Each structure stands twice: as C-alpha cells, then as structure tokens.
Amino acid sequence: MPDKLTATEQGIVEYIAAHRDEFLCMTIGQLSEALHISEATVSRFARHVGCEDFKHLKRTVVEQTVQFGPAQKLSQTLQTGEGDLLAAWMEQQRYNLQKTLELLDRDAFAAAVETLQNARKVFLHARNASRAPAALLEYRLRRTGLEVEQLPAAGSELAERLASVGPGDVVVLFSFAKLSAAAGVILDHQRQAGYRTILFTSRSYHGEGPRAGIDLFVYRGDENEQHSMSAPIAVAEALALALSARMGDAALRRLDVIQKLKGEYKDKL
C-alpha cells in the first residue's frame, strides 16, 4: 500500500474493508456507482496500490484475507482432484446461506410476506436454472391457498399473458446476477399496469433501469465460481413458511382439505 492516498482512494479502501464480500461480487461499474466516482478513478486506484487492473485488485483482496474461504477451498479441490468434493461443496453452501442471512434485508422479507398475503394472484417469472426455486415456491404457495401461475419466459407469449396482469396481482421474479431483458420488461410495465413486484437477486447494487418494489438478496457464490440454488431455494422456503404462519388458521384449513382429498381418493390418486 502506498504511503499516501488521496481522500477518494482512502474512501475506496474503507469501502472494500467494510464490504469485502459484496466488493468481490461487484464489477468495476458497480463499485464506481456505489462510491459515486468514475471507473477511471477506480482503475487509477488499482494501479496506485500495485495492481495491474481491477480484476487483479480483487484477486489481491482475496489473497490478503486471513480466512481461506470455502469458495477457494472448493476451487482448490476441483483443480487438484484431491479431498472430499462433497464436503467442500456442502461447506460452500453453508457459506452461501450464512452470507444470505447476513445480507438479506429483514424489512424487505417481511414486506414480501405481506405483499404475497394480500395478492389477488401471484405470477412467477424464471428462466433456466432459476425455474427450480420458482417451481418450489409455486408448490408451497398453492398449498397455502394462493392462486399461482408461471409466466412464459419471454417472447410474444409473455407479452400476451402480461397484458392480463394488473392491480392486486404480484409478480415474483428470479433474475440473479444480471437482469434479463424479459425481466426488465416486467419491471418496466409494473407502473402502467399497477401490479407489484418481488425480485430474487444476487446484486447488492443496481444501475439505471426499472427496479422491483421489493428486492430479496440471495448469495450464490463469488463471481467466477459455480453458482448454486441453495440460497434462493432456502429463501423461497422461508417465504412460504412465514406466509403460512401469518395466515394462521386459513393456511391450516387449506392443508386439511388437501389431506382429506388424499385420504378420500387414495386408491385413485
């Protein structure tokens, strides 16, 4: 570290020290936006402290961290072919869940529960691997008595279905590291249509463009590693559980009806 830093550079150092894990998931643009400085200033800072570029700065922060984190342990296991891969992967998931617990805003979570409870109908939007937590959330919400529907991933089918979503409805989106074009359309259309939105996201900081009414942060791993769905699934489960607790007897009555139907038609179902 140089003997003398400018006030701006000192601010960058303090930000990285206070938000290490978030910093490691950021692009240079996201960091500059968070600190209200230019990308060129960040690049100059990286060179001033002896790094070649922003990526080198992030690697240096990882290397200087006292704790050898689970992401690095897993990477080493995969590269060497040695060690217990299952144990390394499970440790990575434990770390992802812990970071989600630390970074997920409790007020946002409570607001999401209340929003779902008051929804006329819940629509889910997910693509590719994110369909897994979306499908689980759909199953859980249906069991509590909510009317739930999966939206088409994109294209004219999405536009046609989105035209019928309106006031009183809630759209839950799963779009993690990067907001898909289709998700952007859904968020952009919410003000005109009057529905509310909840976004499962891995981004702590958002640039220009439409925003969801409620953000639920989930940590899925560092930028360059295998991302998992453990945290999104856990938060989806917790959301459904908190909703059931809030609904009380109404949710229990719905489950009773389901159990009676299963018992009555057990030989046919």
Coordinates of C-alpha atoms in Angstrom, one line a residue:
M1 CA 0.0 0.0 0.0
P2 CA 1.4 3.4 -0.9
D3 CA 2.5 5.8 1.9
K4 CA 0.0 8.4 0.9
L5 CA -3.6 8.0 -0.5
T6 CA -5.9 10.7 -1.7
A7 CA -9.2 11.2 0.1
T8 CA -11.0 9.4 -2.7
E9 CA -8.6 6.5 -2.6
Q10 CA -8.9 6.2 1.2
G11 CA -12.7 6.0 0.7
I12 CA -12.2 3.1 -1.7
V13 CA -10.0 1.3 0.9
E14 CA -12.6 1.9 3.7
Y15 CA -15.4 0.7 1.5
I16 CA -13.6 -2.6 0.5
A17 CA -12.7 -3.2 4.1
A18 CA -16.3 -2.8 5.3
H19 CA -17.9 -4.6 2.3
R20 CA -15.4 -7.3 1.3
D21 CA -17.8 -10.0 0.1
E22 CA -20.0 -7.5 -1.8
F23 CA -16.9 -6.0 -3.4
L24 CA -15.7 -9.4 -4.6
C25 CA -19.0 -9.8 -6.4
M26 CA -19.0 -6.4 -8.0
T27 CA -18.0 -5.2 -11.4
I28 CA -15.9 -2.0 -11.7
G29 CA -19.0 -0.2 -12.8
Q30 CA -21.0 -1.3 -9.8
L31 CA -18.2 -0.2 -7.4
S32 CA -17.9 3.2 -9.1
E33 CA -21.6 3.7 -8.9
A34 CA -21.7 2.7 -5.2
L35 CA -19.0 5.3 -4.4
H36 CA -20.2 7.9 -6.9
I37 CA -16.8 8.0 -8.6
S38 CA -15.7 7.3 -12.2
E39 CA -14.5 3.9 -13.4
A40 CA -11.2 5.6 -14.4
T41 CA -10.7 6.7 -10.8
V42 CA -11.1 3.1 -9.6
S43 CA -8.6 1.9 -12.3
R44 CA -6.1 4.5 -11.2
F45 CA -6.5 3.4 -7.6
A46 CA -5.9 -0.2 -8.6
R47 CA -2.6 0.8 -10.3
H48 CA -1.6 3.1 -7.5
V49 CA -1.7 0.2 -5.0
G50 CA 0.4 -2.0 -7.2
C51 CA -2.3 -3.9 -9.2
E52 CA -2.5 -4.3 -12.9
D53 CA -6.2 -3.7 -13.2
F54 CA -9.5 -4.1 -11.3
K55 CA -9.5 -7.9 -11.6
H56 CA -6.0 -8.0 -10.1
L57 CA -7.2 -5.8 -7.3
K58 CA -10.0 -8.3 -6.4
R59 CA -7.5 -11.2 -6.5
T60 CA -5.2 -9.3 -4.2
V61 CA -8.1 -8.7 -1.7
V62 CA -8.9 -12.5 -1.7
E63 CA -5.2 -13.4 -1.2
Q64 CA -4.8 -10.9 1.7
T65 CA -7.8 -12.2 3.5
V66 CA -6.8 -14.1 6.6
Q67 CA -9.6 -16.7 6.3
F68 CA -9.2 -19.2 3.4
G69 CA -12.9 -19.1 2.4
P70 CA -15.0 -22.0 1.2
A71 CA -15.0 -20.8 -2.4
Q72 CA -11.2 -21.0 -2.6
K73 CA -11.3 -24.4 -0.8
L74 CA -13.7 -25.8 -3.3
S75 CA -11.8 -24.3 -6.2
Q76 CA -8.6 -26.0 -4.9
T77 CA -10.4 -29.3 -4.5
L78 CA -11.7 -29.2 -8.1
Q79 CA -8.3 -28.2 -9.5
T80 CA -6.3 -30.8 -7.7
G81 CA -8.8 -33.6 -7.7
E82 CA -8.0 -34.3 -4.1
G83 CA -10.0 -34.0 -1.0
D84 CA -13.7 -34.6 -0.2
L85 CA -15.6 -32.9 -3.0
L86 CA -19.0 -33.5 -1.3
A87 CA -17.7 -31.9 2.0
A88 CA -16.2 -28.9 0.1
W89 CA -19.4 -28.3 -1.8
M90 CA -21.6 -28.6 1.3
E91 CA -19.2 -26.1 3.1
Q92 CA -19.7 -23.7 0.2
Q93 CA -23.5 -24.0 0.5
R94 CA -23.2 -23.3 4.3
Y95 CA -21.2 -20.2 3.5
N96 CA -23.7 -19.0 0.8
L97 CA -26.6 -19.4 3.3
Q98 CA -24.7 -17.6 6.0
K99 CA -23.9 -14.6 3.7
T100 CA -27.6 -14.6 2.6
L101 CA -28.7 -14.4 6.2
E102 CA -26.3 -11.5 6.9
L103 CA -27.2 -9.5 3.8
L104 CA -30.9 -10.2 3.3
D105 CA -32.9 -7.2 4.5
R106 CA -35.4 -8.3 7.1
D107 CA -37.8 -5.5 6.4
A108 CA -37.8 -6.4 2.7
F109 CA -38.5 -10.1 3.6
A110 CA -41.4 -9.0 5.9
A111 CA -42.8 -6.8 3.2
A112 CA -42.6 -9.6 0.7
V113 CA -44.6 -11.9 3.0
E114 CA -47.3 -9.2 3.5
T115 CA -47.4 -8.5 -0.3
L116 CA -48.0 -12.2 -1.1
Q117 CA -50.7 -12.5 1.6
N118 CA -52.6 -9.6 0.0
A119 CA -52.2 -10.7 -3.6
R120 CA -55.2 -11.3 -5.8
K121 CA -53.0 -13.7 -7.8
V122 CA -49.2 -14.5 -7.8
F123 CA -47.3 -14.8 -11.1
L124 CA -43.8 -16.2 -11.2
H125 CA -41.1 -15.5 -13.8
A126 CA -38.0 -17.6 -14.1
R127 CA -35.6 -18.9 -16.7
N128 CA -33.2 -21.7 -17.0
A129 CA -31.9 -23.0 -13.6
S130 CA -33.9 -20.4 -11.7
R131 CA -37.0 -22.3 -12.6
A132 CA -36.1 -24.7 -9.7
P133 CA -36.7 -22.3 -6.8
A134 CA -39.7 -20.8 -8.8
A135 CA -41.3 -24.3 -9.1
L136 CA -40.8 -24.9 -5.4
L137 CA -42.3 -21.6 -4.4
E138 CA -45.3 -22.2 -6.7
Y139 CA -45.9 -25.6 -5.0
R140 CA -45.6 -24.1 -1.5
L141 CA -47.9 -21.1 -2.2
R142 CA -50.6 -23.3 -3.8
R143 CA -50.7 -25.4 -0.6
T144 CA -51.5 -22.2 1.4
G145 CA -54.4 -21.4 -0.9
L146 CA -52.9 -18.8 -3.2
E147 CA -53.6 -18.7 -6.9
V148 CA -50.3 -19.0 -8.6
E149 CA -49.2 -19.1 -12.3
Q150 CA -45.9 -19.3 -14.1
L151 CA -45.4 -16.7 -16.7
P152 CA -43.8 -17.6 -20.1
A153 CA -40.0 -17.0 -20.1
A154 CA -40.1 -14.5 -23.0
G155 CA -41.5 -13.6 -26.4
S156 CA -45.0 -12.9 -27.5
E157 CA -46.4 -15.4 -25.1
L158 CA -45.0 -13.3 -22.2
A159 CA -46.5 -10.1 -23.7
E160 CA -49.9 -11.7 -24.1
R161 CA -50.0 -13.0 -20.6
L162 CA -48.6 -9.9 -19.1
A163 CA -51.4 -7.9 -20.6
S164 CA -53.8 -9.5 -18.1
V165 CA -51.7 -8.9 -15.0
G166 CA -53.0 -5.8 -13.1
P167 CA -53.8 -4.1 -9.8
G168 CA -53.8 -6.5 -6.9
D169 CA -51.5 -9.0 -8.6
V170 CA -47.9 -9.7 -7.6
V171 CA -45.1 -10.9 -9.9
V172 CA -42.2 -12.7 -8.3
L173 CA -39.1 -12.7 -10.5
F174 CA -35.9 -14.8 -10.2
S175 CA -33.1 -12.9 -12.0
F176 CA -29.9 -13.1 -10.1
A177 CA -26.5 -11.7 -11.4
K178 CA -27.9 -9.9 -14.4
L179 CA -31.5 -8.7 -15.1
S180 CA -32.8 -10.5 -18.2
A181 CA -34.4 -8.5 -20.9
A182 CA -37.8 -10.1 -20.2
A183 CA -37.5 -9.4 -16.5
G184 CA -36.7 -5.8 -17.4
V185 CA -39.9 -5.6 -19.4
I186 CA -41.9 -6.9 -16.5
L187 CA -40.4 -4.4 -14.1
D188 CA -40.8 -1.5 -16.6
H189 CA -44.5 -2.4 -17.2
Q190 CA -45.5 -2.5 -13.5
R191 CA -46.2 1.2 -13.1
Q192 CA -48.5 1.3 -16.0
A193 CA -50.3 -2.0 -15.2
G194 CA -50.4 -1.5 -11.4
Y195 CA -49.1 -4.9 -10.2
R196 CA -46.4 -5.3 -7.6
T197 CA -43.1 -7.0 -8.0
I198 CA -40.7 -9.0 -5.8
L199 CA -37.2 -9.8 -7.2
F200 CA -34.9 -12.5 -6.1
T201 CA -31.4 -11.1 -6.9
S202 CA -27.7 -11.6 -6.3
R203 CA -26.9 -7.9 -6.9
S204 CA -26.4 -5.6 -3.9
Y205 CA -26.2 -2.6 -6.2
H206 CA -28.4 -1.7 -9.2
G207 CA -27.7 0.6 -12.1
E208 CA -30.0 2.6 -14.2
G209 CA -33.3 1.0 -15.3
P210 CA -36.5 -0.3 -13.8
R211 CA -36.5 -1.6 -10.2
A212 CA -38.6 -4.1 -8.3
G213 CA -40.8 -3.0 -5.5
I214 CA -39.1 -5.4 -3.1
D215 CA -35.6 -6.9 -3.5
L216 CA -34.7 -10.2 -1.8
F217 CA -30.9 -10.7 -1.8
V218 CA -29.6 -14.2 -2.1
Y219 CA -25.8 -15.0 -2.1
R220 CA -25.0 -17.7 -4.7
G221 CA -21.2 -17.6 -4.6
D222 CA -18.3 -15.5 -5.9
E223 CA -18.3 -14.0 -9.4
N224 CA -16.2 -16.7 -11.1
E225 CA -17.3 -19.8 -9.3
Q226 CA -20.1 -22.4 -9.8
H227 CA -23.3 -20.7 -8.6
S228 CA -25.8 -22.7 -6.7
M229 CA -29.5 -22.5 -6.0
S230 CA -29.2 -23.4 -2.3
A231 CA -29.8 -19.8 -1.0
P232 CA -32.7 -19.0 -3.4
I233 CA -34.4 -22.3 -2.5
A234 CA -33.9 -21.6 1.2
V235 CA -35.3 -18.1 1.0
A236 CA -38.3 -19.3 -1.1
E237 CA -39.0 -22.0 1.5
A238 CA -38.7 -19.4 4.3
L239 CA -41.0 -17.0 2.4
A240 CA -43.7 -19.7 2.1
L241 CA -43.3 -20.8 5.8
A242 CA -43.5 -17.2 7.0
L243 CA -46.6 -16.7 4.9
S244 CA -48.3 -19.8 6.3
A245 CA -47.5 -18.6 9.9
R246 CA -49.0 -15.2 9.1
M247 CA -52.2 -16.7 7.5
G248 CA -52.7 -18.9 10.6
D249 CA -55.9 -21.0 10.5
A250 CA -56.6 -20.1 6.9
A251 CA -53.5 -21.9 5.8
L252 CA -54.2 -24.9 8.1
R253 CA -57.7 -25.3 6.7
R254 CA -56.3 -25.4 3.2
L255 CA -53.9 -28.2 4.2
D256 CA -56.8 -30.1 5.9
V257 CA -58.8 -30.0 2.7
I258 CA -55.8 -31.4 0.8
Q259 CA -55.3 -34.2 3.4
K260 CA -59.0 -35.1 3.2
L261 CA -58.9 -35.3 -0.6
K262 CA -55.8 -37.5 -0.5
G263 CA -57.5 -39.8 2.1
E264 CA -60.8 -40.0 0.2
Y265 CA -59.2 -40.7 -3.2
K266 CA -56.1 -42.5 -2.1
D267 CA -56.8 -45.5 -4.3
K268 CA -57.3 -43.3 -7.4
L269 CA -54.6 -40.6 -7.0

